[in-house]
Short mmCIF file of C-alpha atoms and ligand atoms in Angstrom, two decimals:
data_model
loop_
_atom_site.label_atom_id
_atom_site.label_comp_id
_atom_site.label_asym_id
_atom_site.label_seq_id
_atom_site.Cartn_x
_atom_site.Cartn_y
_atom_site.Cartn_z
CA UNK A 1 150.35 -21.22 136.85
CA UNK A 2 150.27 -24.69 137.63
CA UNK A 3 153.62 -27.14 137.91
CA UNK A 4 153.68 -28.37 134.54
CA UNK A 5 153.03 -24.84 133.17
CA UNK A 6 156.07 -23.94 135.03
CA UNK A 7 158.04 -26.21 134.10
CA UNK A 8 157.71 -25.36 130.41
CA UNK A 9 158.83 -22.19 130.98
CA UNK A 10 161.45 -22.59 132.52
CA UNK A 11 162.61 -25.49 129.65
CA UNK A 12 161.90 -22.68 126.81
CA UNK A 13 163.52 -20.30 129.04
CA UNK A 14 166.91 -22.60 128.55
CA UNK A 15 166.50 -23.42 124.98
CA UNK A 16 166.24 -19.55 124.34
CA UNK A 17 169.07 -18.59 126.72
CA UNK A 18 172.80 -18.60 124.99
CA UNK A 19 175.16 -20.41 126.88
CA UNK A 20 177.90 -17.65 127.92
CA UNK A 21 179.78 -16.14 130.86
CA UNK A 22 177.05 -14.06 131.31
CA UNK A 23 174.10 -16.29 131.53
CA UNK A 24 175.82 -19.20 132.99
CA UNK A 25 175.03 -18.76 136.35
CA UNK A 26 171.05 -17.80 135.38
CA UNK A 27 170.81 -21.07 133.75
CA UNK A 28 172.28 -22.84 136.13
CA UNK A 29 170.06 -21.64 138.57
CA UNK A 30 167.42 -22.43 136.11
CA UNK A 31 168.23 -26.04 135.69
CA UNK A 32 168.07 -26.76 139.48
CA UNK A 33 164.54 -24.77 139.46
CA UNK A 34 163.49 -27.24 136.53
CA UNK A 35 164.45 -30.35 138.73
CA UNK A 36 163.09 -29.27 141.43
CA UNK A 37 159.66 -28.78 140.12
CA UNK A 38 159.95 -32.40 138.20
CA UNK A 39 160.42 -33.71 141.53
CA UNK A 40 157.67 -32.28 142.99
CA UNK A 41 155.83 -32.50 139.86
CA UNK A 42 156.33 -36.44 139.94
CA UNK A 43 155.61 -36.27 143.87
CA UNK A 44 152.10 -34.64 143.19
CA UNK A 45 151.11 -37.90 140.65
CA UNK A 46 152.86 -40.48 142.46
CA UNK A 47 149.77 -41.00 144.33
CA UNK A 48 147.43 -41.33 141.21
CA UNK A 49 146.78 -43.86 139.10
CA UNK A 50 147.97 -48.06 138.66
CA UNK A 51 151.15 -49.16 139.44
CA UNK A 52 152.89 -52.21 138.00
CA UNK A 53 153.17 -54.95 140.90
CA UNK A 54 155.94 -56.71 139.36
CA UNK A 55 157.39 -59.43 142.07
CA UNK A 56 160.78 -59.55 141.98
CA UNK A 57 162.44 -62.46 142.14
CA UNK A 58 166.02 -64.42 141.22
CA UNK A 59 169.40 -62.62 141.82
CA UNK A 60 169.00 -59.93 139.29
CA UNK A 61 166.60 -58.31 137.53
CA UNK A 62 167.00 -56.91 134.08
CA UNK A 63 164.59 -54.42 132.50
CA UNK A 64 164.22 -55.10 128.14
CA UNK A 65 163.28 -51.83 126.99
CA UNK A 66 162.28 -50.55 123.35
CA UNK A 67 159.80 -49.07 121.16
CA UNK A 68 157.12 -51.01 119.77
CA UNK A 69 157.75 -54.26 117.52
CA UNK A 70 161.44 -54.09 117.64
CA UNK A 71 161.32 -57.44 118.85
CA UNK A 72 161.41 -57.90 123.11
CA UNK A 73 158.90 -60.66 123.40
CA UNK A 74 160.68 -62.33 121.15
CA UNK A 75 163.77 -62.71 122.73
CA UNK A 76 162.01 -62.92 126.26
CA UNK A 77 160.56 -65.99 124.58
CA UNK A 78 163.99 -67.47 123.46
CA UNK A 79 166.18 -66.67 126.69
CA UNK A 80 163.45 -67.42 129.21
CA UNK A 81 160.74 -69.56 130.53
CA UNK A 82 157.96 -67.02 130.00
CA UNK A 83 155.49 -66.66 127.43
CA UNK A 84 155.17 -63.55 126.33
CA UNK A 85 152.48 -62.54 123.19
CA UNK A 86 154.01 -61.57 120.16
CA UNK A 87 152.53 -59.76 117.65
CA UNK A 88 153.01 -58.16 114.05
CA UNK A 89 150.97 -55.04 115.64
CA UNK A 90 152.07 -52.92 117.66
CA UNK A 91 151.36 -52.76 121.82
CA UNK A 92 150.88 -56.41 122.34
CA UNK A 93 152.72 -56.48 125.78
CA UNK A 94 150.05 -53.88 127.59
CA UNK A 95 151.89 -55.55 131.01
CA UNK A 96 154.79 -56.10 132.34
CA UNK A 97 155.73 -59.33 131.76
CA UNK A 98 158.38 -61.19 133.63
CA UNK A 99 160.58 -64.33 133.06
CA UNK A 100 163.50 -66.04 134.47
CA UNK A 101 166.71 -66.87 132.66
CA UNK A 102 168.95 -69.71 133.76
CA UNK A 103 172.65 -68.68 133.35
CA UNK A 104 175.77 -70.31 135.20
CA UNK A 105 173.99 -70.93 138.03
CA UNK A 106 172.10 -67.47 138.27
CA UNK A 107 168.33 -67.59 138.25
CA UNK A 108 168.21 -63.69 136.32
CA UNK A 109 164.81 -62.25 136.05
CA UNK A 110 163.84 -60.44 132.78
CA UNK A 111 161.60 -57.91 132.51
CA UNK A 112 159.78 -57.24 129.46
CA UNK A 113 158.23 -53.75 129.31
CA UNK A 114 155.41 -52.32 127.12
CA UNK A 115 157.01 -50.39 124.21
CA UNK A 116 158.37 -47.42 125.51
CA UNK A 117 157.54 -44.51 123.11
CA UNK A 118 159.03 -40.57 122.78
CA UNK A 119 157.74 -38.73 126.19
CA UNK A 120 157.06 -42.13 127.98
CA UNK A 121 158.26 -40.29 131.05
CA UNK A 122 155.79 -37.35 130.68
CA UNK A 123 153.29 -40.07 131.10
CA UNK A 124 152.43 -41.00 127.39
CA UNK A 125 151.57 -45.09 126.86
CA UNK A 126 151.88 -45.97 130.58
CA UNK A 127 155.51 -44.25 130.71
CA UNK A 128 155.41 -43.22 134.18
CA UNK A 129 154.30 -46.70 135.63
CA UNK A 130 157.22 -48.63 133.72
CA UNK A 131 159.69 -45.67 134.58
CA UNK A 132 158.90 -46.68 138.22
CA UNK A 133 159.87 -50.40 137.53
CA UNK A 134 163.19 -49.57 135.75
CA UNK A 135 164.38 -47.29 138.27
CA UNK A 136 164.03 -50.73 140.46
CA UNK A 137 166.06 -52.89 137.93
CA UNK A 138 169.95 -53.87 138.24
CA UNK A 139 170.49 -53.88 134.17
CA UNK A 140 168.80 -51.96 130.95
CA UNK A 141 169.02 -53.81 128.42
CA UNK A 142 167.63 -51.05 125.15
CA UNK A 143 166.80 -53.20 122.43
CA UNK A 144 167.13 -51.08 118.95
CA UNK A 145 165.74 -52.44 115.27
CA UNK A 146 168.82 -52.64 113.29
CA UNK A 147 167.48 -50.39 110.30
CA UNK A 148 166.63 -47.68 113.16
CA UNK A 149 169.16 -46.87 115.40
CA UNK A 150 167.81 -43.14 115.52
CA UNK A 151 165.38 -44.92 117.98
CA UNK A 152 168.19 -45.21 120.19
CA UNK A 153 168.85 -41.62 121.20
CA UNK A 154 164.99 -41.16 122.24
CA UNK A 155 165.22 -44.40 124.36
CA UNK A 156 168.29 -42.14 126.22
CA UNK A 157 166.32 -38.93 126.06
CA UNK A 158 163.67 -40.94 127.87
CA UNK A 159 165.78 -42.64 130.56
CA UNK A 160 167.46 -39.35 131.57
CA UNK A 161 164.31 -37.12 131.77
CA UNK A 162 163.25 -39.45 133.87
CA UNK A 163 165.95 -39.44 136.83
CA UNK A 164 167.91 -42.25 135.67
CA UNK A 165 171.79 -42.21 134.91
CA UNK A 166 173.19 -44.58 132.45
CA UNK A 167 176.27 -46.01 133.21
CA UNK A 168 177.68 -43.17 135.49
CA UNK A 169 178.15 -43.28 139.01
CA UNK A 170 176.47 -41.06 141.64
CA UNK A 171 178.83 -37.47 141.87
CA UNK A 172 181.41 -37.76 144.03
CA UNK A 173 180.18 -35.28 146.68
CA UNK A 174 180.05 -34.89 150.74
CA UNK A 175 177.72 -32.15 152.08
CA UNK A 176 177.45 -31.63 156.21
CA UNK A 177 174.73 -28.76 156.94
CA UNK A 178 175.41 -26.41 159.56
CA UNK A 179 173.75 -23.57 161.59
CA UNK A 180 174.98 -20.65 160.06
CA UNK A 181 177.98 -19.11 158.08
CA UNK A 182 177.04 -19.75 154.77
CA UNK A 183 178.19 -22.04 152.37
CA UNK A 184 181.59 -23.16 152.15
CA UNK A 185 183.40 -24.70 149.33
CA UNK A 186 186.17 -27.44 149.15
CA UNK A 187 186.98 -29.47 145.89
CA UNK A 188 190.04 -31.90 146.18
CA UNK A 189 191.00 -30.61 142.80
CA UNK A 190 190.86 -28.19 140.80
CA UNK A 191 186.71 -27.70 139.51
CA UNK A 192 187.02 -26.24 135.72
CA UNK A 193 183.54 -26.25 134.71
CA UNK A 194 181.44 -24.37 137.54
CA UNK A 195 182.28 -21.98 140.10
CA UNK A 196 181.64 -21.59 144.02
CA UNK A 197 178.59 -18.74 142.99
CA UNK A 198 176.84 -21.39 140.83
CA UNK A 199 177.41 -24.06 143.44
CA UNK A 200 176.23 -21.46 145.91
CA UNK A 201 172.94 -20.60 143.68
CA UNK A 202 172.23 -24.29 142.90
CA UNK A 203 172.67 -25.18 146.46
CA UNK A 204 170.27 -22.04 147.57
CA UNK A 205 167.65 -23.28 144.68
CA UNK A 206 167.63 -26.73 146.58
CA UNK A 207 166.76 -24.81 150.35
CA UNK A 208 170.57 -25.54 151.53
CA UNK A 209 171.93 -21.91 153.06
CA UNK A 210 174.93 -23.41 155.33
CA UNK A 211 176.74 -25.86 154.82
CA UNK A 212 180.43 -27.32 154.29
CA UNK A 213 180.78 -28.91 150.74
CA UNK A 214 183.35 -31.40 149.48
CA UNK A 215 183.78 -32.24 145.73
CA UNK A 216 185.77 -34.67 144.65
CA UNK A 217 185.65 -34.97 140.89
CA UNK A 218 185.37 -32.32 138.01
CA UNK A 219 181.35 -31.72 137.86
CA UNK A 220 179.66 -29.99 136.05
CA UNK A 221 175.68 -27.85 136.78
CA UNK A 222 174.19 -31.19 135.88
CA UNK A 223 176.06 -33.30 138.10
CA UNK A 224 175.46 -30.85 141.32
CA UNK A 225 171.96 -31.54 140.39
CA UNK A 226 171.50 -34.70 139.94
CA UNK A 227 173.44 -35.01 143.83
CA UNK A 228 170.97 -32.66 145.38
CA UNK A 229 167.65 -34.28 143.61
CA UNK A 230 166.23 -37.10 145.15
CA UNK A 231 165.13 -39.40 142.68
CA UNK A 232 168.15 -40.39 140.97
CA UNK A 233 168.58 -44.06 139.94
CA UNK A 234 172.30 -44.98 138.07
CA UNK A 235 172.12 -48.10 136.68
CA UNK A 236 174.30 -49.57 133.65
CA UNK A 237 172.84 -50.26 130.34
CA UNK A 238 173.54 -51.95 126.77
CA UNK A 239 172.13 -51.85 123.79
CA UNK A 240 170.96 -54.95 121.91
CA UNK A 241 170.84 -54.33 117.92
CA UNK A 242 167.76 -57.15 116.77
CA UNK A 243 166.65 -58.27 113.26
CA UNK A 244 170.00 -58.74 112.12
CA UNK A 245 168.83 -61.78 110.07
CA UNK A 246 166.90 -59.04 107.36
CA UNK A 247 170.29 -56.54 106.98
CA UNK A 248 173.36 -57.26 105.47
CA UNK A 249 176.62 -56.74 107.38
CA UNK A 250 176.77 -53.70 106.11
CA UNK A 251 173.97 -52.17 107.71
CA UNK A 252 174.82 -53.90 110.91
CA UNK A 253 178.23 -52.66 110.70
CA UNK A 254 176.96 -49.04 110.41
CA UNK A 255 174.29 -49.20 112.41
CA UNK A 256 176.71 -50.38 115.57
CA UNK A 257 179.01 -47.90 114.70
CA UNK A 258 176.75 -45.35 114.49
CA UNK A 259 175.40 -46.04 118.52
CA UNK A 260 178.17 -44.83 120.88
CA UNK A 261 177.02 -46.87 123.71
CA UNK A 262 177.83 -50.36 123.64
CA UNK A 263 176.16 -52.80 121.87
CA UNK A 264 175.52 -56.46 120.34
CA UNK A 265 173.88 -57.04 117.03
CA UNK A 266 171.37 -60.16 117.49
CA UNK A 267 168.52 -61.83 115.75
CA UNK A 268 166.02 -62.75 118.62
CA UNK A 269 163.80 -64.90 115.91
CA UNK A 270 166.71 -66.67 114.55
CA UNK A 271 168.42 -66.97 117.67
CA UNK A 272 171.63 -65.37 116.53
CA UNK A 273 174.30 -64.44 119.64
CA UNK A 274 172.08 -65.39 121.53
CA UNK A 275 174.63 -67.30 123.73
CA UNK A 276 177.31 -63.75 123.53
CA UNK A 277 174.21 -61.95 125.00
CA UNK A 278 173.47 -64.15 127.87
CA UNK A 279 176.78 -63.90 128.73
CA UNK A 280 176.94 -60.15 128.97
CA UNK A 281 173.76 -60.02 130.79
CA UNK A 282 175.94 -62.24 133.23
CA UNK A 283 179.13 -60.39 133.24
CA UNK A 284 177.35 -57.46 133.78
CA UNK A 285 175.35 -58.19 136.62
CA UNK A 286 178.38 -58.54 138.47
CA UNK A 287 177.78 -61.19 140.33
CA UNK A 288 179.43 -63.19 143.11
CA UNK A 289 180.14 -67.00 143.66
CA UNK A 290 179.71 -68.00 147.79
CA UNK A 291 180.38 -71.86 148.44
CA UNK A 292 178.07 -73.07 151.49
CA UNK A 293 180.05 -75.55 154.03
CA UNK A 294 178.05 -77.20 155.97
CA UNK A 295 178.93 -80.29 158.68
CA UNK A 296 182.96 -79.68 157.33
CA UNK A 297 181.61 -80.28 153.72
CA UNK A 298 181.33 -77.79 151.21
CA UNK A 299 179.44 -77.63 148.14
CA UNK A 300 181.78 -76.52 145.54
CA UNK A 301 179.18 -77.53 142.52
CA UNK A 302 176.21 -75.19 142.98
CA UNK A 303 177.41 -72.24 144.34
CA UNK A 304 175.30 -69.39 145.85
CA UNK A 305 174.84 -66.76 143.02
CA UNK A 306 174.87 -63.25 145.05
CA UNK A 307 175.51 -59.62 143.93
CA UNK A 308 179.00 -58.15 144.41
CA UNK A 309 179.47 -56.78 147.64
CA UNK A 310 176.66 -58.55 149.28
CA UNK A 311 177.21 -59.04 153.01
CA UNK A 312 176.29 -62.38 155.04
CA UNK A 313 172.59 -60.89 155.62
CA UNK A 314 172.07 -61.06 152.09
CA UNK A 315 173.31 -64.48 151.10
CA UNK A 316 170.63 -65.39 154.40
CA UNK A 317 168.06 -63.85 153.29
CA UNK A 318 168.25 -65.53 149.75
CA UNK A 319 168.55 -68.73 150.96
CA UNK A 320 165.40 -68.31 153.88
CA UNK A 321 163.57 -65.88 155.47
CA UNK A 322 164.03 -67.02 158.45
CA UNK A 323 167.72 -67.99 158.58
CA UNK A 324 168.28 -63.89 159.31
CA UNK A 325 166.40 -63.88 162.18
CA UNK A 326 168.08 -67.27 163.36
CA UNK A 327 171.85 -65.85 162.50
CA UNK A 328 173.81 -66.20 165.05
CA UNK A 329 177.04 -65.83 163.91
CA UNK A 330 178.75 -67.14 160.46
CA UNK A 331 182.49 -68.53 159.60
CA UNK A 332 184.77 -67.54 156.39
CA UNK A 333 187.31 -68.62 154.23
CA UNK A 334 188.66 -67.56 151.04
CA UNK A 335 189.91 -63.58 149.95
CA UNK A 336 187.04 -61.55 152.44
CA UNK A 337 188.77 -63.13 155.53
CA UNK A 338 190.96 -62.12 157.90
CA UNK A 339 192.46 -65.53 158.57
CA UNK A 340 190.80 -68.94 157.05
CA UNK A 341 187.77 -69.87 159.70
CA UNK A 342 187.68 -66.01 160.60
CA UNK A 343 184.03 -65.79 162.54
CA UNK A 344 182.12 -62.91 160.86
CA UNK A 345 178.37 -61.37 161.53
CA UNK A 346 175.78 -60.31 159.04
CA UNK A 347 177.53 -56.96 158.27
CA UNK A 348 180.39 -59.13 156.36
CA UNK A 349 180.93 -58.00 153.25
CA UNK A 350 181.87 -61.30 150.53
CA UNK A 351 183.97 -62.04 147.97
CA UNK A 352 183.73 -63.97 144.99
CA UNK A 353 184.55 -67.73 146.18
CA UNK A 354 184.16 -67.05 149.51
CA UNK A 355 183.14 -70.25 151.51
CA UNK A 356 180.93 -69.80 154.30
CA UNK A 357 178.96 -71.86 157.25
CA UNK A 358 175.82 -69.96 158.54
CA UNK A 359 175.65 -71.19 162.49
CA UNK A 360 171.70 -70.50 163.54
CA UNK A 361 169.63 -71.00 166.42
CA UNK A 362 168.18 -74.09 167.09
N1 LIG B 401 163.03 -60.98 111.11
C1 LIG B 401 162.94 -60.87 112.43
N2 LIG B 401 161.76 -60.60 112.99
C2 LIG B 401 161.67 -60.51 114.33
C3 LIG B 401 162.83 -60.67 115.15
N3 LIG B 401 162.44 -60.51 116.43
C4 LIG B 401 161.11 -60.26 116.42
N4 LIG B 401 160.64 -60.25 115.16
C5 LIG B 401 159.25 -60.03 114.71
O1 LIG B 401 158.88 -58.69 115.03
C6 LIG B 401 157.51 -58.61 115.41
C7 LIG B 401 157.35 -57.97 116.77
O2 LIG B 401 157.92 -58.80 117.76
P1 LIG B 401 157.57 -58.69 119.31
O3 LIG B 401 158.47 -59.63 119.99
O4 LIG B 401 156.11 -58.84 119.54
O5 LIG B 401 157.99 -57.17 119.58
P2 LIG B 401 157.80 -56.28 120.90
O6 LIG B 401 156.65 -55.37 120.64
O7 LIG B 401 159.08 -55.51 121.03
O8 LIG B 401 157.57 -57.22 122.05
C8 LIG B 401 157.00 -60.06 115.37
O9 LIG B 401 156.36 -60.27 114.14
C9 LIG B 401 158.26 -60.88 115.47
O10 LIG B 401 158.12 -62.16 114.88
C10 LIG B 401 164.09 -60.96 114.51
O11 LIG B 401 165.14 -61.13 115.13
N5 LIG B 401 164.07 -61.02 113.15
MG1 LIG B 402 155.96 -57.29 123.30
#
């Protein structure tokens, strides 16, 4: 049986199984089986076949996701500089095609992505290739027509069967391996929805026999899981409701309530909220404000645009390649400092309004 025939199985195996005190710990066991081969599964075709070479560039990069037609060139179009085909059929975008959106001082990049479709990540309509790119991205942006927010759900489906997390952070979990004695549980509170044997059989499933384990939040089977597997990505994500300009509120208002992740109702063609969504973009992306001083002068109108908790490296490396390898040492002001002037090396983690003079090698 090869590893896709497996993994079949074992998924019918769980759909058949009833969820009770007695089969809990099989299907747990089960479910860290099914990752595993998925992992090694996705190993075995990593090799094979085109990859997207997308260059990333900007501060950010933003993945626009979405079945067919719903309406992502368009907007790429509207909030970019690119110059992406649209077209009343569906699969025009057959690349990935990128643009750059100019926002408070931000350079964002925006991805547009051939329509994702149901089982994109089992490979269908390129699935695989673009599910490498958005594991890369900093925002998912899912873009849903407004008269079919059922499209929604599959977009999710898709996202998690492929390894990525949606607005969740990575489990809250220590493990140090050890030579022998088995495996040893501590939780800093109390763990309600699994027990030390299924932590002990998920562990086993994943090759770890000893070790001492700390949990620090309530998980669940899936969460253990997703900690041990290796290709995890946890990004956030919104949903963008388009073609609002054909429904009347009422549709919009049901659709949106209808979606329980968050979401904005636009109309890339008529270019409605446009301006609400480019903010959001922003405001998620979390980004950073650093103030370069240079010769006792700063520059307090075009500040460096960096990622929260960037460190001194970073903001060098976006300015030049070569100002990291001439670093020699940098000062600080503002809330990341010790005392104003404090002299900091690359390691130095910013804050937002930070001011800061790069010294380099001559
Ligand atoms: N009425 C309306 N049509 C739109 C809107 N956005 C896109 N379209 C149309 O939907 C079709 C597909 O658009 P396109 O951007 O190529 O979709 P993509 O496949 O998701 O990239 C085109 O005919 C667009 O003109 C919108 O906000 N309102
Ligand atoms: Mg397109």
């Amino acid at each position: 049986m090869d590893t896709e025939e497996q993994i079949k199985e074992i998924e019918d195996e769980i759909k058949n199984t009833k969820y009770n005190k007695a089969t809990q710990h099989h299907i747990g066991r089960l479910k860290a089986k099914l990752a595993r081969l998925k992992e090694q599964s996705e190993k075995k075709s990593g090799g094979k076949g085109k990859t997207f070479a997308i260059k990333k560039s900007g501060n950010a990069t933003v993945g626009l996701i979405g079945f067919p037609s719903v309406g992502k060139s368009t907007l790429l179009n509207k909030i970019t500089d690119a110059h992406s085909q649209i077209g009343e059929y569906d699969f025009t975008t057959l690349d990935i095609v990128p643009g750059i959106m100019k926002y408070k001082g931000a350079n964002i990049q925006i991805l547009d992505m051939p329509g994702m479709i149901k089982d994109a990540s089992k490979g269908k309509g390129r699935g695989k290739e673009i599910i490498s790119v958005i594991r890369t991205v900093d925002l998912i942006i899912m873009m849903v027509d407004v008269f079919h927010p059922e499209q929604l759900n599959i977009l999710l489906r898709e996202l998690h069967d492929a390894g990525i997390r949606l607005n969740s952070k990575s489990p809250d979990i220590v493990i140090r391996k050890k030579e022998r004695d088995g495996i040893r549980v501590n939780s800093t509170l109390k763990l309600t929805k699994l027990d030390e044997k299924m932590i002990k059989n998920i562990l086993n499933e994943y090759g770890c026999i000893n070790a001492n384990i700390v949990i620090r939040e309530n998980i669940n089977e899936d969460r253990l899981i997703d900690f041990l597997s290796k290709n995890r990505a946890y990004i956030h994500g919104f949903v963008v409701l388009n073609k609002i300009d054909l429904a009347d509120k009422g549709v919009i208002k049901k659709c949106s309530e209808k979606l329980k992740t968050e979401n904005i109702p636009i109309s890339a063609d008529k270019g409605v909220n446009l301006d609400m969504l480019k903010e959001k973009i922003y405001k998620k992306l979390d980004f950073i404000r650093i103030y370069m001083r240079h010769d006792g002068k700063t520059d307090y109108d075009e500040p460096m645009i960096v990622k929260k908790n960037s460190n001194v490296g970073m903001v060098c490396n976006s300015i030049h390649r070569d100002f990291r390898k001439k670093f020699r040492y940098a000062y600080i002001w503002g809330k990341s400092a010790l005392y104003p002037g404090q002299m900091v090396g690359l390691n130095h983690v910013l804050k937002d309004e930070d001011v800061l003079t790069l010294v380099l090698e001559r």
